[in-house]
Amino acid sequence: MTSDTDVQLRPRKKGLTRSQRRSLSRGAQYAVFVAAVIAFAVSADWGRLKNQFAQGSIARQMFPDVITLALKNTVLYTLSGFVVGLALGMVIALMRLSSVGPYRWLAGIYIEIFRGLPALLIFIFIGVAVPLAFPGTEIVGGTYGKVALALGLVAAAYMAETIRAGIQAVPKGQLEAARSLGFSPARAMISIIIPQAFRIILPPLTNELVLLFKDSSLVLFLGVTLEERELSKYGRDLASTTANSTPILVAGLCYLLITIPLGFVVRRMEAKAQEAVK
Amino acid sequence: MSRPEIEVRGLHKSFGDNEVLRGIDLEIGQGEVVCVIGPSGSGKSTLLRCVNLLEEPTKGQVFVGGTELTDPDVDIDAVRRRIGMVFQQFNLFPHLTVTENLTLPQRRVLRRDKAKAAQVAAENLERVGLSEKADAYPASLSGGQQQRVAIARSLSMGPEVMLFDEPTSALDPELVGDVLAVMRMLADEGMTMMVVTHEMTFAREVADRVVFMDGGIIVEDGTPGQVIGAPTHERTRHFLSRLLDPAMAQVEEEISDQVGGAD
């Protein structure tokens, strides 16, 4: 950095010009990249890699179950967790903005706890600790209910903060206009503020959906029946029975099938929002 | 006029240590149009916002239509339905079309049915000359159009009093006229109006009374001819000369206690 300014301040008498040095630096970066690719291509055992990760017969054997069962369950778990998380997150966000102190504290404590704990721990807690602590209680919906609850509990903490930020991002004049028209605080919140807040937070909420989609793999630790398996569990089970990694690769591709388009949608929404501001 | 439509008694308002209003007494009769003028920081917007309790007065009483707003047991939402408010920044609801901006408050607050609300909305849009924008979103309108929609939105609630908080200050100069024309129409129809403004022509021609505020008190209160034409206080003269002919103003020493009203 300092040498750059030196060059600008007093031209060097000998050596390279600035543009020469820039092209040299770029050339060196390309050279390193090409060398790394060549080194990998030469050292890798291609036959073995293909055998281990891309066996056509095993991949074919996974269809259609990987879609109709595993991907379907992944999507179901994710959506149910998202709905629970959104509803609970909304309540917690409103508590966080409440004028009643204890509500604010409770919401704050909830958010700190569930953002601070690994999602895996929550799944183990729901799957193991709750049945042990309250024998005889059954979570509604069986495995689906447990997953919705576990994912929802984690997601609610993140979503609550997102929703709170969205509500606070709605200009103060909107609430004043609503109140001056005779809206009660609750009506103004429901009819005027929250619809605008959701427009603002649609991109981060969709990101949250992507994160949940991946976290749904933690169902692995709940102990599920064959019919309840989702992508990760399904891929792993098949990988161990076939002693081959192709199922893992296929399961991975199925995740990307959903997450990459979703990510694209988020970027589009963000770009549109950016444009609306201008 | 039997009782004043708006009555303010001994009003004080402080933000922390900053005393913005220092004892305001003001009465506005039915059908009267009162313009409140004064330098920025004089407390005129705060006074207006106290009249519909968007700001909670520190001390004093506010009555509108005989109801005391400062009574802690009053149903403030019910009283506010009778008071229309127009903001400097319009504050239309950006997620709703023009018509929805006008119908949603009627339906949610006044519980009017869909057809009735739509009819009232159409009537008021026509009054402000924007029927053809009924299905547009606020973002696609000019500032002047947005402000006229905001006025129509307030009118749709059937208010008895209209408050205007610098309604033309955020507009490009060539758009001010349309908004003032709508306000003049309302005044001619006999609406009780309290207008915080810098538009001296409007104040002179439309207002029944002009109130000059400085340093959180009312310095002068009278007909436009008295307050704008022949001000008796030095502060009023000084303010008016700077406002009416800004190019002729002299560079002055900042007087730190000017807002405090020590002179």
Coordinates of C-alpha atoms in Angstrom, one line a residue:
Chain A
M1 CA 0.0 0.0 0.0
T2 CA 2.6 2.5 1.0
S3 CA 4.8 1.6 -1.9
D4 CA 1.9 2.5 -4.2
T5 CA 1.7 6.0 -2.9
D6 CA 5.5 6.3 -3.1
V7 CA 5.3 5.6 -6.7
Q8 CA 2.6 8.2 -7.3
L9 CA 4.5 10.8 -5.4
R10 CA 7.9 10.4 -6.9
P11 CA 8.4 8.5 -10.2
R12 CA 11.0 5.8 -10.0
K13 CA 14.1 6.3 -12.0
K14 CA 14.6 2.7 -12.9
G15 CA 12.6 -0.6 -12.7
L16 CA 9.1 -1.3 -13.9
T17 CA 6.3 1.2 -14.5
R18 CA 3.0 0.8 -12.6
S19 CA 1.1 -0.8 -15.5
Q20 CA 4.0 -3.3 -16.1
R21 CA 4.0 -4.3 -12.5
R22 CA 0.2 -4.7 -12.5
S23 CA 0.2 -7.1 -15.5
L24 CA 3.1 -9.0 -13.9
S25 CA 1.1 -9.5 -10.7
R26 CA -2.0 -10.7 -12.6
G27 CA 0.1 -13.1 -14.7
A28 CA 1.6 -14.6 -11.5
Q29 CA -1.9 -15.2 -10.1
Y30 CA -3.1 -17.0 -13.3
A31 CA 0.1 -19.1 -13.3
V32 CA -0.5 -20.3 -9.7
F33 CA -4.1 -21.2 -10.6
V34 CA -3.1 -23.2 -13.7
A35 CA -0.3 -25.0 -11.8
A36 CA -2.8 -26.0 -9.1
V37 CA -5.3 -27.4 -11.7
I38 CA -2.6 -29.3 -13.5
A39 CA -1.2 -30.7 -10.2
F40 CA -4.7 -31.9 -9.2
A41 CA -5.4 -33.4 -12.6
V42 CA -2.2 -35.3 -12.7
S43 CA -2.2 -36.6 -9.1
A44 CA -5.9 -37.6 -8.9
D45 CA -6.8 -41.2 -9.5
W46 CA -9.6 -40.5 -12.0
G47 CA -10.8 -44.1 -12.4
R48 CA -11.1 -44.5 -8.7
L49 CA -12.9 -41.2 -8.2
K50 CA -15.4 -42.0 -10.9
N51 CA -15.9 -45.4 -9.4
Q52 CA -16.5 -44.0 -5.9
F53 CA -18.6 -40.9 -6.7
A54 CA -20.2 -41.3 -10.1
Q55 CA -21.4 -44.9 -10.6
G56 CA -24.3 -44.7 -13.1
S57 CA -25.9 -47.9 -12.0
I58 CA -26.1 -46.9 -8.4
A59 CA -27.3 -43.4 -9.3
R60 CA -30.0 -44.9 -11.4
Q61 CA -31.0 -47.3 -8.7
M62 CA -31.8 -44.2 -6.4
F63 CA -34.5 -43.0 -8.7
P64 CA -37.4 -42.3 -8.2
D65 CA -37.2 -42.7 -4.4
V66 CA -34.6 -40.0 -3.9
I67 CA -37.1 -37.5 -5.3
T68 CA -40.5 -38.9 -4.4
L69 CA -39.4 -39.9 -0.9
A70 CA -36.2 -38.1 0.2
L71 CA -36.5 -34.8 -1.5
K72 CA -40.3 -34.7 -0.7
N73 CA -39.6 -35.2 3.0
T74 CA -36.8 -32.6 3.1
V75 CA -39.2 -30.1 1.6
L76 CA -42.0 -31.0 4.0
Y77 CA -39.7 -30.8 7.0
T78 CA -38.3 -27.5 5.8
L79 CA -41.7 -25.9 5.1
S80 CA -43.3 -27.0 8.3
G81 CA -40.3 -25.7 10.3
F82 CA -40.5 -22.4 8.4
V83 CA -44.2 -22.0 9.2
V84 CA -43.7 -22.7 12.9
G85 CA -40.6 -20.4 12.9
L86 CA -42.4 -17.6 11.1
A87 CA -45.4 -17.7 13.5
L88 CA -43.3 -18.0 16.6
G89 CA -40.8 -15.4 15.3
M90 CA -43.6 -13.0 14.7
V91 CA -44.8 -13.3 18.3
I92 CA -41.2 -12.9 19.6
A93 CA -40.5 -9.9 17.4
L94 CA -43.7 -8.2 18.7
M95 CA -42.7 -9.1 22.2
R96 CA -39.3 -7.6 21.6
L97 CA -40.9 -4.3 20.5
S98 CA -43.5 -4.3 23.3
S99 CA -43.7 -1.5 25.8
V100 CA -44.0 -4.1 28.6
G101 CA -40.6 -4.8 30.0
P102 CA -40.9 -8.5 30.9
Y103 CA -42.1 -9.3 27.4
R104 CA -39.0 -7.6 25.9
W105 CA -36.7 -9.4 28.3
L106 CA -38.3 -12.8 27.7
A107 CA -38.0 -12.3 23.9
G108 CA -34.4 -11.2 24.3
I109 CA -33.5 -14.2 26.4
Y110 CA -35.2 -16.6 23.9
I111 CA -33.3 -15.1 21.0
E112 CA -29.9 -15.2 22.8
I113 CA -30.4 -18.9 23.8
F114 CA -31.7 -20.3 20.5
R115 CA -29.2 -18.3 18.4
G116 CA -26.4 -19.4 20.7
L117 CA -27.1 -23.1 20.7
P118 CA -26.2 -25.5 17.9
A119 CA -29.3 -26.6 16.0
L120 CA -28.1 -30.2 16.5
L121 CA -28.5 -29.8 20.3
I122 CA -32.1 -28.7 19.9
F123 CA -32.8 -31.7 17.8
I124 CA -31.3 -34.0 20.4
F125 CA -33.2 -32.2 23.1
I126 CA -36.5 -32.6 21.3
G127 CA -35.8 -36.2 20.2
V128 CA -34.3 -37.5 23.4
A129 CA -34.6 -35.2 26.4
V130 CA -38.2 -34.2 26.1
P131 CA -39.6 -37.8 25.9
L132 CA -37.4 -38.8 28.9
A133 CA -38.4 -35.8 30.9
F134 CA -42.1 -36.0 30.2
P135 CA -42.9 -39.7 29.6
G136 CA -46.2 -40.4 27.9
T137 CA -46.3 -37.0 26.2
E138 CA -46.5 -37.3 22.5
I139 CA -45.5 -34.4 20.2
V140 CA -48.4 -33.9 17.7
G141 CA -47.6 -35.2 14.3
G142 CA -44.9 -37.7 15.2
T143 CA -41.6 -37.2 13.5
Y144 CA -43.0 -34.4 11.4
G145 CA -44.2 -32.6 14.4
K146 CA -40.9 -33.0 16.2
V147 CA -38.9 -31.7 13.2
A148 CA -41.3 -28.8 12.7
L149 CA -40.9 -27.9 16.4
A150 CA -37.1 -28.3 16.5
L151 CA -36.5 -26.4 13.2
G152 CA -39.1 -23.8 14.2
L153 CA -37.6 -23.2 17.6
V154 CA -34.2 -22.4 16.0
A155 CA -35.6 -20.5 13.0
A156 CA -37.9 -18.4 15.2
A157 CA -34.9 -16.8 17.0
Y158 CA -33.3 -15.6 13.7
M159 CA -36.6 -14.7 12.1
A160 CA -37.7 -12.7 15.2
E161 CA -34.6 -10.4 14.8
T162 CA -35.3 -10.1 11.0
I163 CA -38.9 -9.2 11.5
R164 CA -38.1 -6.7 14.3
A165 CA -35.6 -5.0 12.0
G166 CA -38.2 -5.0 9.2
I167 CA -40.8 -3.4 11.4
Q168 CA -38.3 -0.8 12.6
A169 CA -37.3 0.0 9.0
V170 CA -40.8 1.1 8.1
P171 CA -40.7 5.0 8.3
K172 CA -42.1 6.5 11.4
G173 CA -44.5 8.7 9.4
Q174 CA -46.5 5.5 8.4
L175 CA -47.5 4.8 11.9
E176 CA -48.2 8.5 12.5
A177 CA -50.4 8.7 9.4
A178 CA -52.3 5.5 10.5
R179 CA -52.8 6.7 14.1
S180 CA -54.0 10.1 12.9
L181 CA -56.6 8.4 10.7
G182 CA -57.9 6.7 13.9
F183 CA -56.2 3.3 13.7
S184 CA -55.5 1.8 17.1
P185 CA -51.9 0.7 17.6
A186 CA -52.7 -2.9 17.0
R187 CA -54.7 -2.2 13.8
A188 CA -52.0 0.1 12.5
M189 CA -49.4 -2.7 13.1
I190 CA -51.5 -5.4 11.3
S191 CA -52.9 -3.3 8.4
I192 CA -50.1 -0.9 7.7
I193 CA -46.8 -1.7 9.3
I194 CA -46.4 -5.5 9.0
P195 CA -47.3 -5.7 5.3
Q196 CA -44.6 -3.1 4.5
A197 CA -42.1 -4.8 6.9
F198 CA -42.6 -8.1 5.0
R199 CA -41.7 -6.5 1.7
I200 CA -38.5 -5.3 3.3
I201 CA -37.6 -8.6 4.8
L202 CA -38.6 -10.9 2.0
P203 CA -35.0 -11.5 0.8
P204 CA -33.5 -12.3 4.3
L205 CA -36.6 -14.5 5.0
T206 CA -35.9 -16.5 1.9
N207 CA -32.3 -16.8 2.9
E208 CA -33.6 -18.2 6.2
L209 CA -35.6 -20.8 4.2
V210 CA -32.4 -21.9 2.5
L211 CA -30.6 -22.3 5.8
L212 CA -33.6 -24.3 7.2
F213 CA -33.5 -26.5 4.1
K214 CA -29.9 -27.5 5.0
D215 CA -30.6 -27.8 8.7
S216 CA -33.5 -30.3 8.0
S217 CA -30.7 -32.8 7.5
L218 CA -30.4 -32.9 11.3
V219 CA -33.5 -35.2 11.3
L220 CA -30.8 -37.8 11.0
F221 CA -30.4 -37.6 14.8
L222 CA -34.1 -38.1 15.7
G223 CA -34.3 -41.7 14.6
V224 CA -36.7 -41.9 11.7
T225 CA -38.5 -44.8 9.9
L226 CA -37.7 -45.7 6.3
E227 CA -40.6 -43.7 5.1
E228 CA -39.6 -40.6 7.0
R229 CA -36.0 -40.4 5.6
E230 CA -35.0 -37.2 4.0
L231 CA -32.1 -36.5 1.6
S232 CA -29.1 -36.8 3.9
K233 CA -30.3 -39.8 5.8
Y234 CA -31.4 -41.5 2.6
G235 CA -28.0 -40.8 0.9
R236 CA -26.0 -42.0 3.8
D237 CA -28.1 -45.2 4.2
L238 CA -27.6 -46.1 0.6
A239 CA -23.9 -45.1 0.7
S240 CA -23.4 -47.7 3.4
T241 CA -25.4 -50.5 1.8
T242 CA -23.7 -50.0 -1.5
A243 CA -20.3 -49.1 0.0
N244 CA -20.1 -46.3 -2.5
S245 CA -20.3 -42.5 -2.3
T246 CA -22.4 -41.9 -5.3
P247 CA -25.6 -41.6 -3.3
I248 CA -24.0 -38.8 -1.2
L249 CA -23.2 -36.9 -4.4
V250 CA -26.7 -37.4 -5.8
A251 CA -28.3 -36.3 -2.5
G252 CA -26.0 -33.2 -2.6
L253 CA -27.1 -32.4 -6.1
C254 CA -30.7 -32.6 -5.0
Y255 CA -30.0 -29.9 -2.3
L256 CA -28.4 -27.7 -4.8
L257 CA -31.4 -28.2 -7.1
I258 CA -33.5 -26.2 -4.6
T259 CA -30.9 -23.9 -2.9
I260 CA -29.3 -22.5 -6.1
P261 CA -32.6 -21.3 -7.7
L262 CA -33.7 -19.9 -4.3
G263 CA -30.5 -18.0 -4.0
F264 CA -31.1 -16.6 -7.5
V265 CA -34.6 -15.5 -6.5
V266 CA -33.1 -13.7 -3.4
R267 CA -30.6 -11.8 -5.5
R268 CA -33.3 -10.8 -8.0
M269 CA -35.5 -9.5 -5.1
E270 CA -32.6 -7.6 -3.6
A271 CA -31.7 -6.1 -7.0
K272 CA -35.4 -5.0 -7.4
A273 CA -35.5 -3.6 -4.0
Q274 CA -32.3 -1.6 -4.7
E275 CA -33.9 -0.3 -7.8
A276 CA -37.1 0.8 -6.0
V277 CA -35.0 2.8 -3.6
K278 CA -33.6 4.8 -6.5
Chain B
M1 CA -69.7 30.8 16.8
S2 CA -70.9 29.0 20.0
R3 CA -67.9 27.1 21.2
P4 CA -64.4 27.0 19.6
E5 CA -63.8 23.9 17.5
I6 CA -60.2 23.8 18.6
E7 CA -59.1 25.1 22.0
V8 CA -55.6 25.0 23.5
R9 CA -55.1 26.0 27.1
G10 CA -51.8 26.6 28.8
L11 CA -50.0 24.1 26.6
H12 CA -46.4 23.2 27.5
K13 CA -44.2 20.6 25.7
S14 CA -40.7 19.7 26.5
F15 CA -38.4 17.2 24.9
G16 CA -36.0 16.4 27.7
D17 CA -34.5 19.7 28.8
N18 CA -35.6 21.4 25.6
E19 CA -38.8 23.4 26.2
V20 CA -40.4 23.7 22.8
L21 CA -43.8 25.1 23.8
R22 CA -43.9 27.5 26.7
G23 CA -47.6 28.2 27.4
I24 CA -49.8 28.3 24.4
D25 CA -53.4 29.6 24.5
L26 CA -55.3 29.4 21.2
E27 CA -58.9 29.2 20.1
I28 CA -60.1 28.3 16.6
G29 CA -63.7 28.8 15.8
Q30 CA -65.9 26.6 13.6
G31 CA -65.1 27.2 9.9
E32 CA -62.1 29.3 10.7
V33 CA -58.9 29.0 8.8
V34 CA -55.8 29.8 10.9
C35 CA -52.3 29.8 9.5
V36 CA -49.4 29.4 11.9
I37 CA -46.2 30.9 10.8
G38 CA -42.8 31.3 12.4
P39 CA -39.1 30.4 12.1
S40 CA -38.0 26.8 12.2
G41 CA -37.7 25.6 15.8
S42 CA -40.4 28.0 16.9
G43 CA -42.6 25.1 18.0
K44 CA -45.3 25.5 15.4
S45 CA -45.2 21.9 14.1
T46 CA -45.1 20.6 17.7
L47 CA -48.2 22.7 18.5
L48 CA -50.0 21.2 15.5
R49 CA -49.0 17.7 16.5
C50 CA -50.2 18.3 20.1
V51 CA -53.7 19.2 18.7
N52 CA -54.3 15.5 17.7
L53 CA -52.0 14.2 20.4
L54 CA -49.3 12.8 18.1
E55 CA -47.2 14.6 20.7
E56 CA -48.2 14.2 24.3
P57 CA -48.3 17.6 25.9
T58 CA -46.2 18.0 29.1
K59 CA -48.8 20.4 30.6
G60 CA -52.0 22.0 29.6
Q61 CA -55.2 21.0 27.9
V62 CA -56.4 20.5 24.3
F63 CA -60.1 20.4 23.3
V64 CA -61.4 19.5 19.8
G65 CA -65.1 19.7 19.2
G66 CA -65.7 20.1 22.9
T67 CA -63.9 16.8 23.8
E68 CA -60.8 17.0 25.9
L69 CA -58.0 15.1 24.2
T70 CA -55.6 15.5 27.1
D71 CA -58.1 13.6 29.4
P72 CA -56.3 10.3 30.1
D73 CA -59.6 8.4 29.8
V74 CA -60.6 9.7 26.4
D75 CA -60.9 7.3 23.4
I76 CA -58.1 8.9 21.4
D77 CA -58.7 6.8 18.3
A78 CA -62.4 7.9 18.2
V79 CA -61.4 11.6 18.6
R80 CA -58.8 11.4 15.9
R81 CA -61.4 10.2 13.4
R82 CA -62.8 13.7 13.6
I83 CA -59.4 15.3 13.0
G84 CA -57.8 15.0 9.6
M85 CA -54.0 15.4 9.4
V86 CA -51.8 16.2 6.4
F87 CA -48.1 15.7 6.7
Q88 CA -45.1 17.4 5.0
Q89 CA -44.0 14.0 3.7
F90 CA -47.5 12.9 2.6
N91 CA -47.1 9.5 4.3
L92 CA -49.3 7.6 1.8
F93 CA -49.2 3.9 2.3
P94 CA -46.8 2.8 -0.4
H95 CA -48.0 -0.9 -0.5
L96 CA -51.6 0.2 -1.4
T97 CA -53.0 1.8 -4.6
V98 CA -54.5 5.3 -4.4
T99 CA -58.0 4.0 -4.0
E100 CA -56.9 1.4 -1.4
N101 CA -55.2 4.2 0.5
L102 CA -58.6 5.9 0.8
T103 CA -60.8 2.8 1.4
L104 CA -58.7 0.8 3.9
P105 CA -58.9 3.4 6.7
Q106 CA -62.7 3.8 6.1
R107 CA -63.2 0.0 6.2
R108 CA -60.9 -0.7 9.2
V109 CA -61.6 2.3 11.3
L110 CA -65.1 3.4 10.4
R111 CA -66.3 -0.1 9.5
R112 CA -67.9 1.1 6.3
D113 CA -68.8 -1.6 3.8
K114 CA -66.8 -2.1 0.6
A115 CA -69.3 -0.3 -1.7
K116 CA -69.8 2.7 0.5
A117 CA -66.0 3.1 1.1
A118 CA -65.3 2.9 -2.6
Q119 CA -68.0 5.5 -3.4
V120 CA -66.6 7.9 -0.7
A121 CA -63.1 7.4 -2.1
A122 CA -64.2 8.1 -5.7
E123 CA -66.0 11.3 -4.6
N124 CA -62.9 12.6 -2.7
L125 CA -60.5 11.7 -5.5
E126 CA -62.7 13.7 -7.8
R127 CA -62.6 16.7 -5.4
V128 CA -58.8 16.8 -5.5
G129 CA -58.9 16.2 -9.3
L130 CA -57.2 12.8 -9.4
S131 CA -59.9 10.4 -10.4
E132 CA -57.7 9.1 -13.2
K133 CA -55.0 8.0 -10.7
A134 CA -57.3 5.8 -8.8
D135 CA -55.4 2.6 -9.5
A136 CA -51.9 4.0 -9.5
Y137 CA -49.4 3.3 -6.7
P138 CA -48.2 6.4 -4.7
A139 CA -44.6 5.9 -6.0
S140 CA -45.7 6.6 -9.5
L141 CA -47.2 10.0 -8.6
S142 CA -45.6 13.4 -8.3
G143 CA -45.2 15.0 -4.9
G144 CA -48.1 17.3 -5.6
Q145 CA -50.4 14.5 -6.6
Q146 CA -49.3 12.4 -3.6
Q147 CA -50.2 15.3 -1.3
R148 CA -53.6 15.7 -2.9
V149 CA -54.3 12.0 -2.4
A150 CA -53.2 12.4 1.2
I151 CA -55.8 15.2 1.6
A152 CA -58.4 13.1 -0.1
R153 CA -57.6 10.2 2.3
S154 CA -58.1 12.5 5.3
L155 CA -61.4 13.8 3.8
S156 CA -62.7 10.3 3.3
M157 CA -62.9 9.9 7.0
G158 CA -65.3 12.9 7.2
P159 CA -63.3 15.0 9.5
E160 CA -64.6 18.2 11.2
V161 CA -61.2 19.7 11.5
M162 CA -58.2 19.5 9.2
L163 CA -54.6 20.0 10.4
F164 CA -51.9 20.7 7.8
D165 CA -48.2 20.4 8.8
E166 CA -46.2 22.3 6.2
P167 CA -48.1 20.6 3.4
T168 CA -46.2 22.2 0.5
S169 CA -42.7 22.3 2.0
A170 CA -41.5 19.1 0.4
L171 CA -42.8 20.0 -3.1
D172 CA -41.1 21.3 -6.1
P173 CA -42.2 25.0 -6.6
E174 CA -44.3 24.3 -9.7
L175 CA -46.4 21.7 -7.8
V176 CA -47.3 23.9 -4.9
G177 CA -50.2 25.6 -6.6
D178 CA -52.3 22.5 -7.1
V179 CA -52.1 21.6 -3.4
L180 CA -52.9 25.1 -2.3
A181 CA -55.9 25.2 -4.7
V182 CA -57.3 22.1 -3.0
M183 CA -56.8 23.7 0.4
R184 CA -58.4 26.9 -0.8
M185 CA -61.4 24.9 -2.0
L186 CA -61.7 23.3 1.5
A187 CA -61.5 26.7 3.1
D188 CA -64.3 28.0 0.9
E189 CA -66.4 25.0 1.8
G190 CA -66.2 26.1 5.4
M191 CA -63.8 23.5 6.8
T192 CA -62.1 24.4 10.1
M193 CA -58.4 24.4 9.2
M194 CA -55.1 24.9 11.1
V195 CA -52.2 25.2 8.7
V196 CA -48.5 25.4 9.6
T197 CA -47.0 27.0 6.5
H198 CA -44.4 29.2 4.9
E199 CA -46.8 30.1 2.0
M200 CA -47.4 33.8 2.8
T201 CA -49.6 34.3 -0.2
F202 CA -51.9 31.6 1.0
A203 CA -51.9 32.9 4.5
R204 CA -52.7 36.4 3.3
E205 CA -55.5 35.5 0.9
V206 CA -57.1 32.4 2.5
A207 CA -56.6 32.6 6.2
D208 CA -59.0 34.3 8.6
R209 CA -56.3 34.6 11.2
V210 CA -52.5 34.4 11.2
V211 CA -50.6 33.3 14.3
F212 CA -46.9 34.1 14.5
M213 CA -44.9 31.9 16.8
D214 CA -41.3 32.3 18.0
G215 CA -39.4 30.6 20.8
G216 CA -42.4 28.4 21.9
I217 CA -44.9 31.2 22.4
I218 CA -47.5 33.0 20.3
V219 CA -46.0 36.4 19.6
E220 CA -48.8 37.8 17.4
D221 CA -52.3 36.7 16.6
G222 CA -54.6 38.6 14.3
T223 CA -56.0 39.0 10.8
P224 CA -53.6 38.6 7.9
G225 CA -53.7 42.3 7.4
Q226 CA -52.6 42.9 10.9
V227 CA -49.9 40.2 11.3
I228 CA -48.5 40.1 7.8
G229 CA -49.5 43.6 6.6
A230 CA -48.7 45.6 9.7
P231 CA -46.8 43.5 12.3
T232 CA -46.4 45.3 15.7
H233 CA -43.6 43.1 17.0
E234 CA -40.0 43.5 15.9
R235 CA -39.6 39.7 15.8
T236 CA -42.5 39.3 13.4
R237 CA -41.2 42.1 11.1
H238 CA -37.7 40.5 11.1
F239 CA -39.1 37.1 10.2
L240 CA -41.4 38.4 7.5
S241 CA -38.7 40.5 5.9
R242 CA -36.4 37.5 5.6
L243 CA -39.1 35.3 4.3
L244 CA -40.6 37.7 1.8
D245 CA -37.3 38.9 0.4
P246 CA -34.6 36.4 1.3
A247 CA -32.2 37.9 -1.3
M248 CA -32.1 41.2 0.7
A249 CA -31.2 39.6 4.0
Q250 CA -28.0 40.8 5.7
V251 CA -25.4 38.5 7.2
E252 CA -26.0 38.5 10.9
E253 CA -24.3 37.4 14.0
E254 CA -25.9 34.2 15.4
I255 CA -27.7 35.1 18.6
S256 CA -27.6 32.0 20.7
D257 CA -30.6 32.8 22.8
Q258 CA -32.8 33.9 19.9
V259 CA -34.8 30.7 20.0
G260 CA -35.1 31.1 23.8
G261 CA -37.0 34.3 23.1
A262 CA -34.9 36.5 25.5
D263 CA -35.3 39.7 23.5

